CSV table of C-alpha atoms and ligand atoms in Angstrom, one decimal:
chain,number,residue,atom,x,y,z
I,1,UNK,CA,0.1,-0.5,0.1
I,2,UNK,CA,1.2,3.4,-0.9
I,3,UNK,CA,1.5,5.0,2.5
I,4,UNK,CA,3.5,8.6,3.9
I,5,UNK,CA,3.4,7.2,7.4
I,6,UNK,CA,6.4,6.4,7.9
I,7,UNK,CA,9.3,3.9,9.5
I,8,UNK,CA,8.6,1.9,12.3
I,9,UNK,CA,4.6,1.9,10.1
I,10,UNK,CA,3.0,3.8,13.2
I,11,UNK,CA,-1.3,4.3,12.7
I,12,UNK,CA,-1.6,7.9,15.0
I,13,UNK,CA,-3.7,10.1,13.7
I,14,UNK,CA,-6.3,10.2,10.5
I,15,UNK,CA,-4.3,13.1,8.9
I,16,UNK,CA,-1.0,10.7,8.0
I,17,UNK,CA,-3.9,8.5,5.7
I,18,UNK,CA,-3.8,9.3,2.3
I,19,UNK,CA,-6.1,7.9,-0.1
I,20,UNK,CA,-4.4,5.4,-2.2
I,21,UNK,CA,-3.3,4.1,1.1
I,22,UNK,CA,-7.2,3.3,2.7
I,23,UNK,CA,-8.9,2.4,-0.4
I,24,UNK,CA,-6.1,0.1,-0.9
I,25,UNK,CA,-6.4,-0.4,3.1
I,26,UNK,CA,-10.5,-1.8,2.6
I,27,UNK,CA,-10.0,-3.6,-0.4
I,28,UNK,CA,-8.0,-5.7,1.7
I,29,UNK,CA,-9.8,-5.3,4.5
I,30,UNK,CA,-12.7,-7.0,1.5
I,31,UNK,CA,-10.5,-9.9,0.6
I,32,UNK,CA,-10.2,-10.8,4.8
I,33,UNK,CA,-12.3,-13.4,5.6
I,34,UNK,CA,-12.5,-14.6,8.9
I,35,UNK,CA,-11.0,-17.5,8.6
I,36,UNK,CA,-8.2,-17.5,6.0
I,37,UNK,CA,-6.4,-20.4,5.4
I,38,UNK,CA,-2.9,-18.4,5.2
I,39,UNK,CA,-1.4,-17.6,8.0
I,40,UNK,CA,1.4,-14.2,7.6
I,41,UNK,CA,1.9,-12.7,10.8
I,42,UNK,CA,2.7,-16.5,12.0
I,43,UNK,CA,5.5,-16.0,14.5
I,44,UNK,CA,5.1,-12.1,15.0
I,45,UNK,CA,3.9,-11.2,18.6
I,46,UNK,CA,1.5,-8.2,19.4
I,47,UNK,CA,0.8,-6.1,22.5
I,48,UNK,CA,-2.1,-4.7,23.6
I,49,UNK,CA,-1.7,-1.9,26.3
I,50,UNK,CA,-4.4,-0.7,27.5
I,51,UNK,CA,-4.8,2.4,30.1
I,52,UNK,CA,-8.4,2.7,29.2
I,53,UNK,CA,-11.3,0.0,28.9
I,54,UNK,CA,-12.1,-1.6,25.9
I,55,UNK,CA,-14.4,-4.7,24.8
I,56,UNK,CA,-14.0,-4.2,21.0
I,57,UNK,CA,-10.3,-2.8,20.1
I,58,UNK,CA,-8.8,-4.6,22.5
I,59,UNK,CA,-10.5,-7.5,21.5
I,60,UNK,CA,-10.8,-7.0,16.9
I,61,UNK,CA,-7.6,-6.1,18.2
I,62,UNK,CA,-5.9,-9.2,19.2
I,63,UNK,CA,-8.4,-11.4,17.9
I,64,UNK,CA,-6.9,-10.4,13.9
I,65,UNK,CA,-3.7,-10.9,14.9
I,66,UNK,CA,-5.0,-14.5,15.9
I,67,UNK,CA,-6.8,-15.2,12.9
I,68,UNK,CA,-3.7,-14.1,11.3
I,69,UNK,CA,-1.7,-16.9,12.9
I,70,UNK,CA,0.2,-14.1,15.6
I,71,UNK,CA,0.5,-13.9,19.6
I,72,UNK,CA,-0.8,-11.3,21.5
I,73,UNK,CA,0.1,-10.3,24.9
I,74,UNK,CA,-2.4,-7.8,26.8
I,75,UNK,CA,-2.4,-5.6,29.5
I,76,UNK,CA,-5.8,-4.6,29.6
I,77,UNK,CA,-6.0,-2.3,32.8
I,78,UNK,CA,-2.7,-1.0,32.6
I,79,UNK,CA,-3.1,1.8,34.6
I,80,UNK,CA,-4.2,-0.5,37.6
I,81,UNK,CA,-1.8,-4.2,36.5
I,82,UNK,CA,1.3,-3.1,34.9
I,83,UNK,CA,4.2,-1.1,36.3
I,84,UNK,CA,2.6,2.4,35.5
I,85,UNK,CA,1.3,1.9,39.1
I,86,UNK,CA,4.5,2.2,40.0
I,87,UNK,CA,4.7,5.6,38.7
I,88,UNK,CA,6.6,4.1,35.1
I,89,UNK,CA,6.3,6.4,32.7
I,90,UNK,CA,4.5,4.7,28.9
I,91,UNK,CA,8.7,5.4,27.2
I,92,UNK,CA,9.9,3.5,29.3
I,93,UNK,CA,6.9,0.7,29.6
I,94,UNK,CA,7.5,0.6,25.6
I,95,UNK,CA,11.2,0.3,25.6
I,96,UNK,CA,10.5,-2.5,27.7
I,97,UNK,CA,7.5,-3.9,25.5
I,98,UNK,CA,9.8,-3.4,22.0
I,99,UNK,CA,11.6,-6.3,23.6
I,100,UNK,CA,8.6,-8.9,23.3
I,101,UNK,CA,6.4,-7.3,20.6
I,102,UNK,CA,6.3,-6.7,16.6
I,103,UNK,CA,3.2,-4.1,16.9
I,104,UNK,CA,2.0,-2.6,19.8
I,105,UNK,CA,-1.5,-1.5,20.0
I,106,UNK,CA,-1.4,1.1,22.8
I,107,UNK,CA,-4.5,2.8,24.2
I,108,UNK,CA,-3.8,5.9,26.9
I,109,UNK,CA,-6.2,8.2,28.9
I,110,UNK,CA,-4.7,11.3,27.9
I,111,UNK,CA,-3.7,12.7,24.2
I,112,UNK,CA,-0.8,12.0,22.6
I,113,UNK,CA,0.1,8.7,24.5
I,114,UNK,CA,0.4,7.1,21.4
I,115,UNK,CA,2.6,9.3,19.6
I,116,UNK,CA,4.7,9.0,23.2
I,117,UNK,CA,5.2,5.7,22.5
I,118,UNK,CA,5.5,5.9,19.1
I,119,UNK,CA,8.6,8.3,19.7
I,120,UNK,CA,10.9,6.1,21.5
I,121,UNK,CA,9.7,3.1,19.6
I,122,UNK,CA,11.9,1.0,17.0
I,123,UNK,CA,8.2,-1.0,15.7
I,124,UNK,CA,5.2,0.1,14.8
I,125,UNK,CA,2.8,1.6,17.6
I,126,UNK,CA,-1.2,1.9,16.5
I,127,UNK,CA,-2.9,4.3,18.6
I,128,UNK,CA,-6.4,2.4,20.1
I,129,UNK,CA,-7.7,5.8,21.2
I,130,UNK,CA,-5.9,8.2,22.5
I,131,UNK,CA,-7.9,10.1,26.0
I,132,UNK,CA,-10.2,12.9,24.2
I,133,UNK,CA,-7.4,13.3,21.3
I,134,UNK,CA,-8.4,10.8,18.1
I,135,UNK,CA,-9.0,6.9,17.3
I,136,UNK,CA,-7.6,6.4,14.8
I,137,UNK,CA,-8.2,2.4,13.6
I,138,UNK,CA,-11.7,3.5,14.5
I,139,UNK,CA,-12.5,5.9,12.0
I,140,UNK,CA,-10.6,2.9,9.1
I,141,UNK,CA,-12.9,1.1,10.2
I,142,UNK,CA,-16.0,3.7,10.6
I,143,UNK,CA,-14.0,4.7,6.4
I,144,UNK,CA,-14.9,0.7,5.8
I,145,UNK,CA,-17.9,0.6,6.7
I,146,UNK,CA,-19.9,3.2,5.4
I,147,UNK,CA,-17.6,2.0,1.9
I,148,UNK,CA,-19.5,-1.2,1.9
I,149,UNK,CA,-23.0,-0.1,2.9
I,150,UNK,CA,-22.9,2.2,0.2
I,151,UNK,CA,-20.4,1.4,-2.4
I,152,UNK,CA,-18.9,4.8,-2.1
I,153,UNK,CA,-17.8,6.5,0.7
I,154,UNK,CA,-17.8,9.5,-1.9
I,155,UNK,CA,-20.8,11.9,-1.3
I,156,UNK,CA,-22.1,11.3,1.1
I,157,UNK,CA,-24.1,13.4,3.9
I,158,UNK,CA,-23.1,12.1,7.3
I,159,UNK,CA,-24.8,14.0,11.1
I,160,UNK,CA,-22.0,13.1,13.7
I,161,UNK,CA,-24.5,13.2,16.6
I,162,UNK,CA,-23.5,13.5,20.0
I,163,UNK,CA,-20.5,14.5,23.0
I,164,UNK,CA,-18.3,16.1,20.1
I,165,UNK,CA,-15.5,17.9,21.9
I,166,UNK,CA,-14.3,14.7,23.7
I,167,UNK,CA,-15.7,12.1,21.1
I,168,UNK,CA,-12.6,10.9,19.8
I,169,UNK,CA,-13.8,8.4,17.2
I,170,UNK,CA,-16.2,11.8,16.2
I,171,UNK,CA,-13.7,13.5,15.2
I,172,UNK,CA,-11.0,11.3,13.7
I,173,UNK,CA,-14.0,10.6,11.1
I,174,UNK,CA,-15.5,13.8,10.5
I,175,UNK,CA,-11.2,14.9,9.6
I,176,UNK,CA,-11.0,11.2,7.6
I,177,UNK,CA,-13.4,12.7,5.7
I,178,UNK,CA,-11.8,14.7,3.9
I,179,UNK,CA,-10.2,12.3,2.5
I,180,UNK,CA,-13.8,11.7,0.5
I,181,UNK,CA,-14.5,13.9,-2.7
I,182,UNK,CA,-18.0,15.7,-2.2
I,183,UNK,CA,-18.9,15.2,1.7
I,184,UNK,CA,-21.0,17.1,3.8
I,185,UNK,CA,-21.0,16.8,7.2
I,186,UNK,CA,-23.3,17.9,10.0
I,187,UNK,CA,-22.1,18.5,13.1
I,188,UNK,CA,-25.5,17.8,15.8
I,189,UNK,CA,-23.4,18.9,19.8
I,190,UNK,CA,-25.0,20.0,22.3
I,191,UNK,CA,-23.8,23.3,23.2
I,192,UNK,CA,-22.2,22.1,26.6
I,193,UNK,CA,-19.5,19.8,23.4
I,194,UNK,CA,-19.3,20.8,19.9
I,195,UNK,CA,-16.8,19.6,17.9
I,196,UNK,CA,-13.5,20.7,18.1
I,197,UNK,CA,-12.1,24.0,16.1
I,198,UNK,CA,-9.3,22.0,15.3
I,199,UNK,CA,-11.1,19.7,13.1
I,200,UNK,CA,-12.6,23.0,12.1
I,201,UNK,CA,-10.4,24.4,10.8
I,202,UNK,CA,-8.5,21.6,9.4
I,203,UNK,CA,-12.1,20.5,7.2
I,204,UNK,CA,-12.1,24.2,6.4
I,205,UNK,CA,-8.5,23.7,5.2
I,206,UNK,CA,-9.4,21.4,3.2
I,207,UNK,CA,-12.4,23.2,1.7
I,208,UNK,CA,-14.8,19.9,3.5
I,209,UNK,CA,-18.0,21.7,3.6
I,210,UNK,CA,-19.8,21.4,7.4
I,211,UNK,CA,-22.5,23.0,9.1
I,212,UNK,CA,-23.8,22.6,13.2
I,213,UNK,CA,-27.1,22.8,14.5
I,214,UNK,CA,-28.6,21.4,17.8
I,215,UNK,CA,-31.9,19.9,16.0
I,216,UNK,CA,-31.2,16.3,15.8
I,217,UNK,CA,-35.2,15.1,14.6
I,218,UNK,CA,-35.0,17.3,11.4
I,219,UNK,CA,-31.0,16.8,10.1
I,220,UNK,CA,-32.8,13.5,10.0
I,221,UNK,CA,-34.6,14.0,7.2
I,222,UNK,CA,-31.3,14.8,3.4
I,223,UNK,CA,-28.5,12.7,5.9
I,224,UNK,CA,-27.1,9.5,4.3
I,225,UNK,CA,-25.5,8.8,8.1
I,226,UNK,CA,-25.8,9.1,11.2
I,227,UNK,CA,-23.6,8.3,13.6
I,228,UNK,CA,-24.2,8.5,17.3
I,229,UNK,CA,-21.8,8.6,19.8
I,230,UNK,CA,-22.0,8.8,23.8
I,231,UNK,CA,-21.7,11.1,26.3
I,232,UNK,CA,-18.2,10.0,27.7
I,233,UNK,CA,-18.7,10.8,30.9
I,234,UNK,CA,-14.9,9.9,32.4
I,235,UNK,CA,-13.9,13.1,30.2
I,236,UNK,CA,-16.4,15.1,32.5
I,237,UNK,CA,-14.8,14.9,35.9
I,238,UNK,CA,-17.0,16.2,38.7
I,239,UNK,CA,-19.0,18.5,36.5
I,240,UNK,CA,-21.7,16.5,36.4
I,241,UNK,CA,-23.8,19.6,35.6
I,242,UNK,CA,-22.1,19.5,32.4
I,243,UNK,CA,-22.6,15.6,31.9
I,244,UNK,CA,-26.2,16.3,32.7
I,245,UNK,CA,-25.9,18.9,29.7
I,246,UNK,CA,-24.9,16.8,27.6
I,247,UNK,CA,-26.9,13.8,28.0
I,248,UNK,CA,-30.0,15.1,25.4
I,249,UNK,CA,-29.7,13.0,22.6
I,250,UNK,CA,-31.4,9.4,22.4
I,251,UNK,CA,-32.2,8.3,18.1
I,252,UNK,CA,-36.4,7.0,18.9
I,253,UNK,CA,-38.2,4.8,17.3
I,254,UNK,CA,-39.8,7.6,16.6
I,255,UNK,CA,-37.8,9.4,14.4
I,256,UNK,CA,-37.0,5.6,11.8
I,257,UNK,CA,-40.0,7.4,10.3
I,258,UNK,CA,-37.7,10.9,9.9
I,259,UNK,CA,-34.3,8.6,8.4
I,260,UNK,CA,-34.6,8.0,4.8
I,261,UNK,CA,-34.7,4.3,3.2
I,262,UNK,CA,-31.5,4.3,2.1
I,263,UNK,CA,-29.8,5.7,5.6
I,264,UNK,CA,-27.7,3.7,8.1
I,265,UNK,CA,-27.4,4.5,11.5
I,266,UNK,CA,-24.3,3.7,12.9
I,267,UNK,CA,-22.5,4.0,16.1
I,268,UNK,CA,-18.3,3.3,17.2
I,269,UNK,CA,-20.0,1.6,20.3
I,270,UNK,CA,-20.6,0.7,23.2
I,271,UNK,CA,-24.5,2.9,23.4
I,272,UNK,CA,-25.7,3.9,27.1
I,273,UNK,CA,-29.2,5.2,26.4
I,274,UNK,CA,-28.1,6.8,22.2
I,275,UNK,CA,-30.3,4.4,20.6
I,276,UNK,CA,-32.8,2.6,22.0
I,277,UNK,CA,-32.6,-1.2,21.3
I,278,UNK,CA,-35.7,-1.0,19.1
I,279,UNK,CA,-33.7,0.3,16.7
I,280,UNK,CA,-31.9,-2.5,16.6
I,281,UNK,CA,-34.5,-4.7,14.3
I,282,UNK,CA,-33.8,-1.9,11.0
I,283,UNK,CA,-32.1,-2.7,8.3
I,284,UNK,CA,-30.9,0.7,8.5
I,285,UNK,CA,-29.7,-0.1,11.6
I,286,UNK,CA,-25.7,-0.9,10.8
I,287,UNK,CA,-23.9,-0.4,14.1
I,288,UNK,CA,-23.0,-4.8,14.6
I,289,UNK,CA,-21.7,-4.5,10.9
I,290,UNK,CA,-19.6,-1.5,11.5
I,291,UNK,CA,-18.3,-3.5,15.1
I,292,UNK,CA,-17.3,-6.6,13.1
I,293,UNK,CA,-16.1,-4.7,10.2
I,294,UNK,CA,-13.6,-3.5,12.7
I,295,UNK,CA,-11.2,-7.2,13.3
I,296,UNK,CA,-10.9,-7.5,9.8
I,297,UNK,CA,-9.9,-4.0,9.2
I,298,UNK,CA,-7.8,-4.7,12.2
I,299,UNK,CA,-6.5,-7.7,10.2
I,300,UNK,CA,-5.5,-5.2,6.7
I,301,UNK,CA,-3.9,-2.7,9.5
I,302,UNK,CA,-1.4,-5.0,11.1
I,303,UNK,CA,-0.3,-6.8,8.0
I,304,UNK,CA,0.0,-3.3,6.5
I,305,UNK,CA,1.9,-2.9,10.0
I,306,UNK,CA,4.0,-5.7,9.6
I,307,UNK,CA,4.8,-6.1,6.0
I,308,UNK,CA,3.1,-9.1,5.5
I,309,UNK,CA,1.1,-8.3,2.8
I,310,UNK,CA,0.7,-10.5,-0.2
T,401,LIG,N1,-15.6,1.7,19.7
T,401,LIG,C1,-14.7,1.5,21.2
T,401,LIG,O1,-13.9,1.6,20.5
T,401,LIG,O2,-14.9,0.9,21.8
T,401,LIG,P1,-14.0,0.3,23.1
T,401,LIG,O3,-14.2,1.1,23.6
T,401,LIG,O4,-15.1,-1.1,23.6
T,401,LIG,O5,-12.5,-0.6,22.8
């Protein structure tokens, strides 16, 4: 795959990604099966170093590595059960773990955590979420899902809904969508947690159309995809008033009639109360397909990071 990500092959930010690289990644993910007969990562080891909770990202990375023939070492609660609890910084932890593993997926509780690891690493570092910063592999699987559901991401009108100030998945997806031609973005966020000015400036510099509203119901009628996100409770600290003020969006069953038949509902998950469970049976609800796509995209990513493509 063509890339401008450098060596080692880190995945730190969607801003490092090019469209040809992204198209090649998606083509590879589409070609991969859940039970590949070829095991290109046999003998290689992935370390998952997670300082924050996860279900999808950690387990799909680990499943991806195992399905490609590799092995996994893991610390799933690194703040409590790794030597971070004794005061070790992420740079030193990385220097140690790179001696054991060929690639490291890091989820850190502060913005820039994966970049700090990459600055000292001689093996690929994959940013599996850095505080309220970015979640690039989520955005890659979101793009793949949109491409699978619609045939192309180009030209789509996409609403991103919820706590957009703190939601790293929405932040990364918005910036990745700058690689699509003719997309139109609608940011639907409570006044207390609007999409960041850094993301808006990034889109402006690339002439990506975006608009902002607080009216979810009104916006639904002309979108292709609505990307719901949860309120990032862990980012509010003791400010419970702001947390309560941010909890204003739920996709309820009565909204389905306003949503175009061609549209899709996505969510990076986990959901709390942003999508009523009754929505799940609607064919436009794509969020479980989206989560399953994550393993395929991460299989393709691990192959690329370890230079094991066919
Ligand atoms: N979407 C996502 O990052 O989910 P997890 O927190 O479960 O990994």
